[in-house]
Coordinates of C-alpha atoms and ligand atoms in Angstrom, one line a residue:
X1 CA 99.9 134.5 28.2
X2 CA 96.8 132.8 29.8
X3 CA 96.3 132.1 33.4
X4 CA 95.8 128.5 32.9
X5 CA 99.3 128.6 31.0
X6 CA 100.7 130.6 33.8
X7 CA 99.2 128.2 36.5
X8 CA 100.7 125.3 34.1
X9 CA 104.3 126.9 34.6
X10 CA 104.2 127.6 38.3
X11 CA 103.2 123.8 38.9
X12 CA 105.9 122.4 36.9
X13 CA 107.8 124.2 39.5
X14 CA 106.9 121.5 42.0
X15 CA 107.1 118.9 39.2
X16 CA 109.8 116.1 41.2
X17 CA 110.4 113.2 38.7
X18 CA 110.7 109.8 39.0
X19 CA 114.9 110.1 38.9
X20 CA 115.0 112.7 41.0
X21 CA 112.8 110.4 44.0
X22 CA 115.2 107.5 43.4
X23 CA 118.8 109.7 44.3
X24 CA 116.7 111.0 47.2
X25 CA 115.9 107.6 48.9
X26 CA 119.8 106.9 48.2
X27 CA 120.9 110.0 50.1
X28 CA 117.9 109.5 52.5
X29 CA 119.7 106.0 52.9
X30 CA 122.8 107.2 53.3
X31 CA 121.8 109.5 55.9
X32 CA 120.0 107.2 57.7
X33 CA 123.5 105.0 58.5
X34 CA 125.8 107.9 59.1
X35 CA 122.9 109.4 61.9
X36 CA 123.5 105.7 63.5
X37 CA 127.6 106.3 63.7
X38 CA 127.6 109.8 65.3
X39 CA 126.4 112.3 66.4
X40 CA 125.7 116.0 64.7
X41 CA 124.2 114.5 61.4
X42 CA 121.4 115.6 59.2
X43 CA 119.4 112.8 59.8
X44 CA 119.9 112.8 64.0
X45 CA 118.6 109.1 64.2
X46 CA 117.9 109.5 68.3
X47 CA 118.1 106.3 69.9
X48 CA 114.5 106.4 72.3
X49 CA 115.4 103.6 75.1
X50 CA 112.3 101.7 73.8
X51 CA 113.1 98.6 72.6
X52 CA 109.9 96.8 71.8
X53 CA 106.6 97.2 70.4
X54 CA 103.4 96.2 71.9
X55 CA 101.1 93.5 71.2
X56 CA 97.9 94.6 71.9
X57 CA 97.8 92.7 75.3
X58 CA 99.0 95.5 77.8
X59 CA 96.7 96.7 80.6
X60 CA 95.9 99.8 83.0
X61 CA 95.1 103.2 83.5
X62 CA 97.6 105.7 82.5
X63 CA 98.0 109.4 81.9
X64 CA 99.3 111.3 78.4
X65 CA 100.2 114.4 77.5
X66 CA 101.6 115.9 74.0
X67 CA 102.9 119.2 73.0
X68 CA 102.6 119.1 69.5
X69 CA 103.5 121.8 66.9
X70 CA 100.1 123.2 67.4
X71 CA 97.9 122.0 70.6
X72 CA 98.4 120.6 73.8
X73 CA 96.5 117.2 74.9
X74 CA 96.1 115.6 78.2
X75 CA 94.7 112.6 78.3
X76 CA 94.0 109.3 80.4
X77 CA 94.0 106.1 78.8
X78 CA 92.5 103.0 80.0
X79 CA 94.2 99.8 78.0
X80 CA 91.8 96.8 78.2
X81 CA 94.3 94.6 76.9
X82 CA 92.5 93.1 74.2
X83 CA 93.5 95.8 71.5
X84 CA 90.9 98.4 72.8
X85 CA 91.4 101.1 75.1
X86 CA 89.0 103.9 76.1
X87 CA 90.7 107.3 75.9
X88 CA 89.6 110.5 77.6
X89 CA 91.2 114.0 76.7
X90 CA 91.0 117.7 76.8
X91 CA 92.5 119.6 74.0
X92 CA 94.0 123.4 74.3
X93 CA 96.0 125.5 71.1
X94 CA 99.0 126.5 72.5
X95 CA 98.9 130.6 73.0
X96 CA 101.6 131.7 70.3
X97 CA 102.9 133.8 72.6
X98 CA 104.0 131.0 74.7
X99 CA 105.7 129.1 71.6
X100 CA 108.2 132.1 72.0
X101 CA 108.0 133.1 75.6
X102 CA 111.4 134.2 77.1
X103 CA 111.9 131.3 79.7
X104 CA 110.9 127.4 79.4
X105 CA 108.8 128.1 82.8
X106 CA 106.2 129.9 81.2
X107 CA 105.4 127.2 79.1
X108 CA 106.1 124.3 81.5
X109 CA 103.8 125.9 84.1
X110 CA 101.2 126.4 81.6
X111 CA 101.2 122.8 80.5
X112 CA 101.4 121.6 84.1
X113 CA 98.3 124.0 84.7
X114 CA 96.3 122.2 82.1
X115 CA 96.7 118.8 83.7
X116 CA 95.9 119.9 87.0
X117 CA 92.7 121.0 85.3
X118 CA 92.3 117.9 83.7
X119 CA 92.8 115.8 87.0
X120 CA 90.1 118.3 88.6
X121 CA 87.9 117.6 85.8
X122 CA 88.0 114.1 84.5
X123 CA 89.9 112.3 88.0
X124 CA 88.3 114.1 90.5
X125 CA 88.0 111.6 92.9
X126 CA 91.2 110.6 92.8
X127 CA 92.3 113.8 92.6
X128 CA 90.9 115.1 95.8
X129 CA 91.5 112.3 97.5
X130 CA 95.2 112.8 97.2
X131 CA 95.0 116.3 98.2
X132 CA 93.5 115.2 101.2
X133 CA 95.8 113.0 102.3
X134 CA 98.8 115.1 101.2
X135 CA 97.7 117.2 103.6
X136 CA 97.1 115.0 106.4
X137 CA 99.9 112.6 105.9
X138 CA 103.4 114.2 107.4
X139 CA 105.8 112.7 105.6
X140 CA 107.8 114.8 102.7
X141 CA 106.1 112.9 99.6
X142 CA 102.4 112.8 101.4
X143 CA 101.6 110.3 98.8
X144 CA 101.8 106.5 98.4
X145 CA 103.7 105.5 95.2
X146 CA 100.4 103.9 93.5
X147 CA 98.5 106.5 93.7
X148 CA 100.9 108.6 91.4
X149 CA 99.6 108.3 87.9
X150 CA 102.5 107.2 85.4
X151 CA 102.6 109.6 82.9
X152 CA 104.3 109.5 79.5
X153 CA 105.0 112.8 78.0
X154 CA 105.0 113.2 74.0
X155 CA 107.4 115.7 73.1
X156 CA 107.2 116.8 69.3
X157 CA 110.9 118.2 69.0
X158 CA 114.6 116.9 68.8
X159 CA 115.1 116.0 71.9
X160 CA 118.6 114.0 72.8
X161 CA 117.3 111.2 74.8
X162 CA 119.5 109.8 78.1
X163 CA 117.1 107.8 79.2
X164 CA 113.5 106.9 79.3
X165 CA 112.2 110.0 81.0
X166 CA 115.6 111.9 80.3
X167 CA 116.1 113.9 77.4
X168 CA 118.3 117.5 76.7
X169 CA 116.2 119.9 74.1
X170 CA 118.6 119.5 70.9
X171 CA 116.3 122.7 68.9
X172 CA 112.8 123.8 68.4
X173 CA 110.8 123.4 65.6
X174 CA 107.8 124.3 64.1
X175 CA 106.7 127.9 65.5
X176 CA 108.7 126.9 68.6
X177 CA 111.2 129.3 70.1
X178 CA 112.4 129.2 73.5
X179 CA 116.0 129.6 73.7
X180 CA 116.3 129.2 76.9
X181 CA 115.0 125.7 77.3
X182 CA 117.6 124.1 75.0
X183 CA 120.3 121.4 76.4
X184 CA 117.3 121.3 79.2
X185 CA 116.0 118.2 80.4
X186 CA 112.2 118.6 79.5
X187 CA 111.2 116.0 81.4
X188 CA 112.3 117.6 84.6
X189 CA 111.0 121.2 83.6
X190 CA 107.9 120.0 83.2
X191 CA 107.5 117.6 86.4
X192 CA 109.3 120.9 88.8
X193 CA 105.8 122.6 87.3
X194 CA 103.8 119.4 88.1
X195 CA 105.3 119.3 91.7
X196 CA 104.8 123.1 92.5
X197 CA 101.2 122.4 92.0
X198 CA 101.5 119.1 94.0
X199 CA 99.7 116.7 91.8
X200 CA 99.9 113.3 91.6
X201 CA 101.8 112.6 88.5
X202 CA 105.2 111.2 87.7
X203 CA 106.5 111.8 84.0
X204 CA 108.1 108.2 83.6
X205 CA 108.8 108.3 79.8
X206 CA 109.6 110.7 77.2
X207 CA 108.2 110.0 74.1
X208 CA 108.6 111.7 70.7
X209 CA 105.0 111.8 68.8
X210 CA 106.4 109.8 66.2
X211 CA 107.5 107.1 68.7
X212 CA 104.3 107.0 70.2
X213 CA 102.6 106.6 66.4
X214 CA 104.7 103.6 66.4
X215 CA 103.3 101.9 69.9
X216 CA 99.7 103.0 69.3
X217 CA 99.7 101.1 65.8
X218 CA 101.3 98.4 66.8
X219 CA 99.1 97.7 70.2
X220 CA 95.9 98.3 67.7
X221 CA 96.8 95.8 65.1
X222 CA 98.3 92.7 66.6
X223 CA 98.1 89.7 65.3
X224 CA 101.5 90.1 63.1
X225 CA 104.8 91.2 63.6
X226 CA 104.5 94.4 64.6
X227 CA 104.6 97.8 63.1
X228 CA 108.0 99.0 61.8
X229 CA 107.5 103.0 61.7
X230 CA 105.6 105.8 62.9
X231 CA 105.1 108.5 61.1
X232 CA 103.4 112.1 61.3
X233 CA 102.6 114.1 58.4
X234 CA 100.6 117.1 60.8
X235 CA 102.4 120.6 61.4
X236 CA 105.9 118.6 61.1
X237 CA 107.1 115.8 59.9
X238 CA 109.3 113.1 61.1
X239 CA 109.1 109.3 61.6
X240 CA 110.2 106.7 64.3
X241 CA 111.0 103.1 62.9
X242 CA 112.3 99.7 64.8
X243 CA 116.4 99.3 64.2
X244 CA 118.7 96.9 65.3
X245 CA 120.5 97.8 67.8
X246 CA 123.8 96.3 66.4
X247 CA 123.4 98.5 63.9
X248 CA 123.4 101.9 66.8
X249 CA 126.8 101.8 66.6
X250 CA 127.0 105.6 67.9
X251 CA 125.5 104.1 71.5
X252 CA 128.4 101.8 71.9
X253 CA 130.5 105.3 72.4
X254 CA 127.5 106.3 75.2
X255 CA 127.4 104.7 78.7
X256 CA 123.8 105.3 78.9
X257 CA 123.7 102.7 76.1
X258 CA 125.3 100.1 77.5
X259 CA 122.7 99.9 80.1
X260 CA 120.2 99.9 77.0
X261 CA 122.5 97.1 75.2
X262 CA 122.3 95.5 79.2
X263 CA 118.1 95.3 79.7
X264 CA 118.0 95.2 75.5
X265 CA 116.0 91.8 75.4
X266 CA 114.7 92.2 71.9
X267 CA 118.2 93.5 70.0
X268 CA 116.3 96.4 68.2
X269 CA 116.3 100.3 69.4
X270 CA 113.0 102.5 68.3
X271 CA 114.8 105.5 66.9
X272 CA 113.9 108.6 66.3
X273 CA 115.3 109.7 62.6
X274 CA 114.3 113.9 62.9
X275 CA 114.2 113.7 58.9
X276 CA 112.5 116.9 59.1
X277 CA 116.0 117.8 58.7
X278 CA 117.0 115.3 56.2
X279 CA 119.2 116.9 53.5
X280 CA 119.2 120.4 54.8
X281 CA 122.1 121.0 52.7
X282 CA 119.7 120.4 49.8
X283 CA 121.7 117.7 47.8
X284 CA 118.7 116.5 46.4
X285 CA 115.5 118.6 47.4
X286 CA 114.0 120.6 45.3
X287 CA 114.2 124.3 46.0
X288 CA 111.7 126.7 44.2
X289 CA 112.0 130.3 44.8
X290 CA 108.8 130.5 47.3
X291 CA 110.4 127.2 49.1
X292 CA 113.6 129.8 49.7
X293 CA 112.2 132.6 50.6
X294 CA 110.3 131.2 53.3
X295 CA 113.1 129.2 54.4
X296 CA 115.2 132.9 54.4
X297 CA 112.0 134.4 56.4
X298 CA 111.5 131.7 58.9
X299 CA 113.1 131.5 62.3
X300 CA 114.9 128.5 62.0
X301 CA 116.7 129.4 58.3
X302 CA 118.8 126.2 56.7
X303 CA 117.3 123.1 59.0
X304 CA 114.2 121.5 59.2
X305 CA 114.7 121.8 54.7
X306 CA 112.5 118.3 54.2
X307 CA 109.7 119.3 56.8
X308 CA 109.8 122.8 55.0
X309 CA 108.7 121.1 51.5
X310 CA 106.6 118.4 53.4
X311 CA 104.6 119.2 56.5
X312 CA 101.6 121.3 57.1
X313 CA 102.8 124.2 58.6
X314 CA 104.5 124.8 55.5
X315 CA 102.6 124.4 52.4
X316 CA 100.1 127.0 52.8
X317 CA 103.1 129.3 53.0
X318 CA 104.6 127.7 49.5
X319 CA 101.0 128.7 48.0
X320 CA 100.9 131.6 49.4
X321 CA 104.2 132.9 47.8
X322 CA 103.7 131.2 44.3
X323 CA 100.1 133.2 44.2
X324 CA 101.6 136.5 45.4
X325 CA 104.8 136.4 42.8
X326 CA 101.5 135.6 40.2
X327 CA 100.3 138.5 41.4
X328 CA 102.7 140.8 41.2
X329 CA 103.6 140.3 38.0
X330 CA 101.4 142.6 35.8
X331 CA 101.1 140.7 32.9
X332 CA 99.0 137.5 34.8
X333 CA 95.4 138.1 34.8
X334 CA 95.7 136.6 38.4
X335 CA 92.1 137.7 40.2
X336 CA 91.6 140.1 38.0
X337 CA 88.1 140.8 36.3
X338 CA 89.0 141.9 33.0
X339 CA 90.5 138.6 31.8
X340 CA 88.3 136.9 33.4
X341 CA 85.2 135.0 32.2
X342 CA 82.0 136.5 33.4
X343 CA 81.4 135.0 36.9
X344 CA 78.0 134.6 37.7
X345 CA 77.9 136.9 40.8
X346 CA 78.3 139.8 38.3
X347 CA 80.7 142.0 40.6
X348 CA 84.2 142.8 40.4
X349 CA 87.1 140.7 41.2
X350 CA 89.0 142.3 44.1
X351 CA 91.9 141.3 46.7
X352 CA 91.3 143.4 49.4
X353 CA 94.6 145.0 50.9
X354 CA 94.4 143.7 54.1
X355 CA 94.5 139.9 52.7
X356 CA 95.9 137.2 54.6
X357 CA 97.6 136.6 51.0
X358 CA 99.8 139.2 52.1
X359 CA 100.7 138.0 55.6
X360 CA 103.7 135.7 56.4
X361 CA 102.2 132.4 57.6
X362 CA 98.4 134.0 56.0
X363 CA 97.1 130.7 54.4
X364 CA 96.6 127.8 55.8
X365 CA 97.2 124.6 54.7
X366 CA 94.2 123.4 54.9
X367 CA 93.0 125.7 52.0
X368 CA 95.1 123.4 50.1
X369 CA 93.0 120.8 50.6
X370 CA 90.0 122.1 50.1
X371 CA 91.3 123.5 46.7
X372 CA 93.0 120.2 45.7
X373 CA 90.2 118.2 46.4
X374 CA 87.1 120.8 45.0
X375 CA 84.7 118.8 42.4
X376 CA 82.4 121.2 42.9
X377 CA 80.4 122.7 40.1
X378 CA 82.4 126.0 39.2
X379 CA 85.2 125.4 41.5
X380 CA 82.4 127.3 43.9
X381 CA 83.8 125.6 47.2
X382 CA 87.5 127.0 46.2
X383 CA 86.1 130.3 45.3
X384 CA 84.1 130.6 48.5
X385 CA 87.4 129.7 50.4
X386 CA 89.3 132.4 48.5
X387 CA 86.2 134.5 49.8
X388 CA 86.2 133.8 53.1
X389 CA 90.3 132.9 54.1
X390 CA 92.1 135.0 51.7
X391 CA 89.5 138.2 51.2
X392 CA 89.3 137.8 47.7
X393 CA 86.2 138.4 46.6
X394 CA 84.2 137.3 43.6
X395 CA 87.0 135.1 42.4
X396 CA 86.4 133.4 38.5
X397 CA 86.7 129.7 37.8
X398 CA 89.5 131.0 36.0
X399 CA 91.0 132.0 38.7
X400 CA 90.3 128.9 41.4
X401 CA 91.6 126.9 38.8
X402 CA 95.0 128.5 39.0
X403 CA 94.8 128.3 42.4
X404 CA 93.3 124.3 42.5
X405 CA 96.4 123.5 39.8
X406 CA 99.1 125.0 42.1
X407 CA 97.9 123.7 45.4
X408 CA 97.6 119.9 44.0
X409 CA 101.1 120.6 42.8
X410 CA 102.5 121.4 45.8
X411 CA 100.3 118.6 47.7
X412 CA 102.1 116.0 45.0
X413 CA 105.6 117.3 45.7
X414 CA 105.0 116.7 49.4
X415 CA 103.4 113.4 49.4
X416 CA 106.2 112.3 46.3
X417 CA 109.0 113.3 49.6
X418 CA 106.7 111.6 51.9
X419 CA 107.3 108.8 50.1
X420 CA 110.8 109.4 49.8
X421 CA 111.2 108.8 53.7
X422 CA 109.0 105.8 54.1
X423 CA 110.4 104.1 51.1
X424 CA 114.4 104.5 52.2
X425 CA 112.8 103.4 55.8
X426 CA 111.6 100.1 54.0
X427 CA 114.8 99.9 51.9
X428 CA 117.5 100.3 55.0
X429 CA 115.6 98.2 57.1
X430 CA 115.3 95.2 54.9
X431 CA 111.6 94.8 55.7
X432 CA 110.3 93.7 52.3
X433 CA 112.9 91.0 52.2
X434 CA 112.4 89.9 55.9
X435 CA 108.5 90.5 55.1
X436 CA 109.1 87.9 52.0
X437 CA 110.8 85.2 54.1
X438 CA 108.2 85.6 56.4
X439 CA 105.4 84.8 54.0
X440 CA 106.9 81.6 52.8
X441 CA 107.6 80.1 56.1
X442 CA 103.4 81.1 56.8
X443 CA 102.5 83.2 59.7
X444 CA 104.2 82.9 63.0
X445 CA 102.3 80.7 65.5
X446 CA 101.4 84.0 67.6
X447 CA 99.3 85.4 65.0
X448 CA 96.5 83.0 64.7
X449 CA 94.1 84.6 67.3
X450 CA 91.8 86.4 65.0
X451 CA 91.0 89.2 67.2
X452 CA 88.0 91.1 66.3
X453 CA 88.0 94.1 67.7
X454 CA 90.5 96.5 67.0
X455 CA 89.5 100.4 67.3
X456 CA 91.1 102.7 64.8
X457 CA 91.9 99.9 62.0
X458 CA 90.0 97.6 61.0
X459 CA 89.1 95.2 57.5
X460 CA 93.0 94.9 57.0
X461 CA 94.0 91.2 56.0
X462 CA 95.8 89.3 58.6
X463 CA 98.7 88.6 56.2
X464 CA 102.5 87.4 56.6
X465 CA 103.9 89.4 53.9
X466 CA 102.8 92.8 54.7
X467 CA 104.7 95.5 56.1
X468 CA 102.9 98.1 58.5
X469 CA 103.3 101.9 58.8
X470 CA 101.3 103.5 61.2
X471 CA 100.9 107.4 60.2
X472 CA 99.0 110.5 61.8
X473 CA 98.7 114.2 61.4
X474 CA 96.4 116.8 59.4
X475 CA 98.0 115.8 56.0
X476 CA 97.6 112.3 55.4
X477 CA 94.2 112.6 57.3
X478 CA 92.3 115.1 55.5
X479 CA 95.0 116.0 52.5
X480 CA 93.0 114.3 49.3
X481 CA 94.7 111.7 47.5
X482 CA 98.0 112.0 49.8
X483 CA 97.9 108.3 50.2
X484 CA 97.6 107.7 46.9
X485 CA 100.6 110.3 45.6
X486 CA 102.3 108.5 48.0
X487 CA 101.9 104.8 46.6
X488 CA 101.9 106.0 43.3
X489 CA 105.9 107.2 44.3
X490 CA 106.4 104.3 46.0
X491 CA 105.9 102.4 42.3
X492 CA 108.6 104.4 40.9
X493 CA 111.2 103.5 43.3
X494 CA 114.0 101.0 42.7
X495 CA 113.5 98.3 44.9
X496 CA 110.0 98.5 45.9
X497 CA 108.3 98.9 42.3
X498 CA 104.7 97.5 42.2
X499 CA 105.2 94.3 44.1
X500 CA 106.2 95.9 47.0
X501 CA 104.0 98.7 46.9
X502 CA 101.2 96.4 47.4
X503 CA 103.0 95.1 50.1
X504 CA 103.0 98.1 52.3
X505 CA 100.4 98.8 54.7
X506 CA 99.9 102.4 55.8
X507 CA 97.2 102.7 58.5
X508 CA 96.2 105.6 60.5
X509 CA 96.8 105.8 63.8
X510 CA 94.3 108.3 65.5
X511 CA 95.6 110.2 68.4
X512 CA 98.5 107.3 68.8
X513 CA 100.6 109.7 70.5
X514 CA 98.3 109.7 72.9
X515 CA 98.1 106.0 73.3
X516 CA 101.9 104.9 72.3
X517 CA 103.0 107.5 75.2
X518 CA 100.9 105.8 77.8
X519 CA 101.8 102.3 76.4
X520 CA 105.8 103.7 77.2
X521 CA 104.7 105.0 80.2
X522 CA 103.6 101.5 81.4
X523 CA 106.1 99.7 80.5
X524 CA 108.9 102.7 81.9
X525 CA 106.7 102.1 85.1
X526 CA 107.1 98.8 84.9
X527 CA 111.2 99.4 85.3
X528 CA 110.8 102.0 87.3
X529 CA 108.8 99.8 90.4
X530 CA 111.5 97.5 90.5
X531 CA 114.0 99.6 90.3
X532 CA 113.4 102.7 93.1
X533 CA 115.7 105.0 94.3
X534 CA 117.7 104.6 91.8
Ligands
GLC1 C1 109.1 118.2 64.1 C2 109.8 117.7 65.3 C3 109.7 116.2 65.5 C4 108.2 115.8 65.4 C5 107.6 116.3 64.1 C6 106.1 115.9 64.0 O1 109.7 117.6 63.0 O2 111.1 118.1 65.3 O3 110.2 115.8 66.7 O4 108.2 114.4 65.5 O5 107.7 117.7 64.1 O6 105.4 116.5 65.0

């Protein structure tokens, strides 16, 4: 048995065929309307109180922060209206010990910490001069309403939202574990930690990254009808898409809804599917023995099942396992010189025992991505990764190839359930139909300004038949090819085939998070002014 043939089996593992997409964008469907009907579904389908995408008009100067899976921004962003904003950010990695600490405080204070470092740094003018006055002024707020900066707070977990700056921790996810913070309104954990430190902030929206994909893409490429979902392929995965609201039925049951059915101008809801968790019952995932037995080892076991095959946190764990079970098996000549053809640094293949290889959580997934996409001569760049990550030293081309094979296989699989999600998205929401009718009426009337300045897309064709996905996250930015895994899926799938493939748009989003949360934070400020004291 050769290690190429060895490498051959393992990725055959991942293989996930054409039939087996197609029953997964049924079920994905299927899930997708039971999430609307009630609650305590696979698919949770949160209904976000936003009802309406931007168009690239919006104005002001608003304040961001977002607690992803992996760092923690704050950030100010000025929209110029036209399309453009200027954004300006500070970046911290969460300390892990704070993605487990024993009460929500520790973490709340922390973040609250970081913007009043941020305001210090970036605002300080505007920052001093409120202190000042808060000290001078005697009344109990010390501060006048506009000088408070609207914030909009990106929150990367389920999160069941009763209302637009109002929403109960549902679980963690990712390397998130705080038990004490769930059924907790985040939104007032984190603004008791803002007030403590007296700053001039108001968290007016709650906004789940995905959500704020959605806005961000849709202020930055106007000039058609807007985007329909936001997606993230980073640490997690999950995507945020536009709905009609009709179709909510599970708010009807709420009263919180029928003030959102009340002020619900546009008849569609943004909501937030959580389809990290689609099909946790695995119906129609595929489940390899290294995709369950880091599901069995992680500390949310049986949920999050789709974001476990998909998302960045995860992959590098589903290599990892596939090259240790190669490993331990003595008859694979796995990194090991004997087999090996001669590599040219003459010395002897050797996985040192203190390997990340054989650490939970050891490889990251960006070494996937550097393996996947190595056209290097010898497979040197893979090699030296394997060197310098994974402390295996003087690896053969034998060997990176292995490694390269694998990797791309589990890259494919994740980008072929990528595509799973989008496509049902399309599919449910009737897009490519509406998109058709759209294209042979012509372009609405709105879109004829052709706006030339757009700042994260740009050279996309103003067209009436197109539908738009805005996406963001380590994956789809640096992953090699995951775009094109993704389309080539997309081309298997009842119902969208070629045509429609061509027809879908996906555009990155940079940092929309950032910018979608500040776009909701104007608009919840917006409601808010007329609506004090309520
Ligand atoms: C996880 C979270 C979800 C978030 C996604 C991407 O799936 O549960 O809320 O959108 O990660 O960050």
């Amino acid at each position: 048995m050769t290690l190429a043939d060895e490498a051959r089996r393992v990725a055959a593992e991942f293989e996930y065929s054409k039939d087996d997409v197609n029953k997964a964008v049924k079920e994905f469907i299927r899930e997708m309307d039971e999430g609307l009907t009630k609650d305590g579904t696979e698919l949770s389908q949160i209904p976000t109180y936003v009802t309406a995408v931007p168009n690239g008009t919006e104005k002001g100067l608003y304040m961001a922060v977002d607690l992803g899976g992996t760092n923690f921004r704050v950030c100010s962003i000025q929209l110029h209206g036209n399309t453009t904003f200027s954004l300006t950010q500070s970046k911290v990695a969460i300390p892990k010990e704070l993605m487990v600490a024993k009460t929500a405080k520790e973490l709340f204070a922390f973040l609250a910490k970081q913007i009043e470092k941020f305001l210090q740094t970036h605002h300080a003018e505007h920052y001093q001069g409120f202190v000042r006055r808060r000290k001078t002024i005697s009344n109990d707020e010390g501060f006048r309403e506009e000088e408070v900066f609207n914030l909009g707070f990106t929150f990367s977990f389920p999160v069941n939202q009763i209302g637009i700056n109002k929403g109960l921790l549902m679980r963690w996810t990712k390397g998130f574990d705080i038990n004490d913070a769930i059924g907790k309104d985040v939104c007032a954990l984190l603004q008791d930690e803002i007030d403590a430190l007296h700053l001039p902030v108001r968290v007016a929206a709650l906004v789940n990254d995905t959500v704020g994909t959605l806005m961000a893409r849709s202020y930055t490429s106007p000039g058609k009808k807007g985007t329909l979902l936001g997606a993230i392929f980073g640490t997690g995965t999950n995507g945020a898409y536009v709905e009609k609201l009709s179709k909510v039925t599970k708010l009807a049951a709420s009263s919180s809804a029928a003030d959102a059915s009340t002020t619900n101008t546009t008849g569609n809801m943004i909501v937030n599917t959580e389809w990290g968790s689609f099909d946790n019952t695995l119906k129609v995932l595929p489940n390899t023995p290294y995709d369950a037995a880091l599901d069995a080892d992680s500390n949310n076991p049986g949920i999050q099942m789709f974001e476990k095959r998909v998302s960045g946190m995860f992959l590098g764990e589903i290599l990892r396992r596939a090259l240790v079970a190669l490993l331990n098996n003595p008859a694979v000549p796995l990194f090991a010189d004997d087999t090996s053809a001669a590599n040219e640094l003459h010395s002897t293949t050797n996985v040192d025992e203190s390997s990340p290889l054989f650490t939970r959580w050891g490889l990251d997934s960006s070494f996937l991505s550097t393996a996947h996409g190595d056209a290097s001569l010898g497979l040197r760049m893979t090699r030296q990764a394997l060197d310098r990550d994974l402390a295996v030293s003087a690896a053969s081309e034998e060997d990176a190839a292995a490694v390269k094979l694998i990797a791309a296989a589990i890259g494919r699989r994740a980008a072929r359930l990528a595509a799973v999600a989008i496509a049902a998205v399309v599919l449910n929401t009737g897009a490519l139909d509406a998109a058709a009718a759209a294209a042979a009426t012509g372009p609405p009337t709105t879109t004829t300004t052709t706006t030339t300045t757009t700042t994260t897309t740009s050279q996309e064709e103003e067209a009436g038949d197109e539908i738009d996905v805005g996406v963001d996250g380590s994956l789809v930015e640096f992953y090699p090819g995951f775009e094109e895994y993704i389309r080539e899926a997309f081309r298997e799938i009842d119902g969208i085939g070629a045509a429609g493939e061509r027809r879908i748009r996906i555009g990155i989003a940079k940092d929309g998070s950032g910018v979608g949360a500040a776009l909701i934070a104007l608009v919840a400020g917006q409601v808010a002014g007329g609506e004090e004291g309520e």
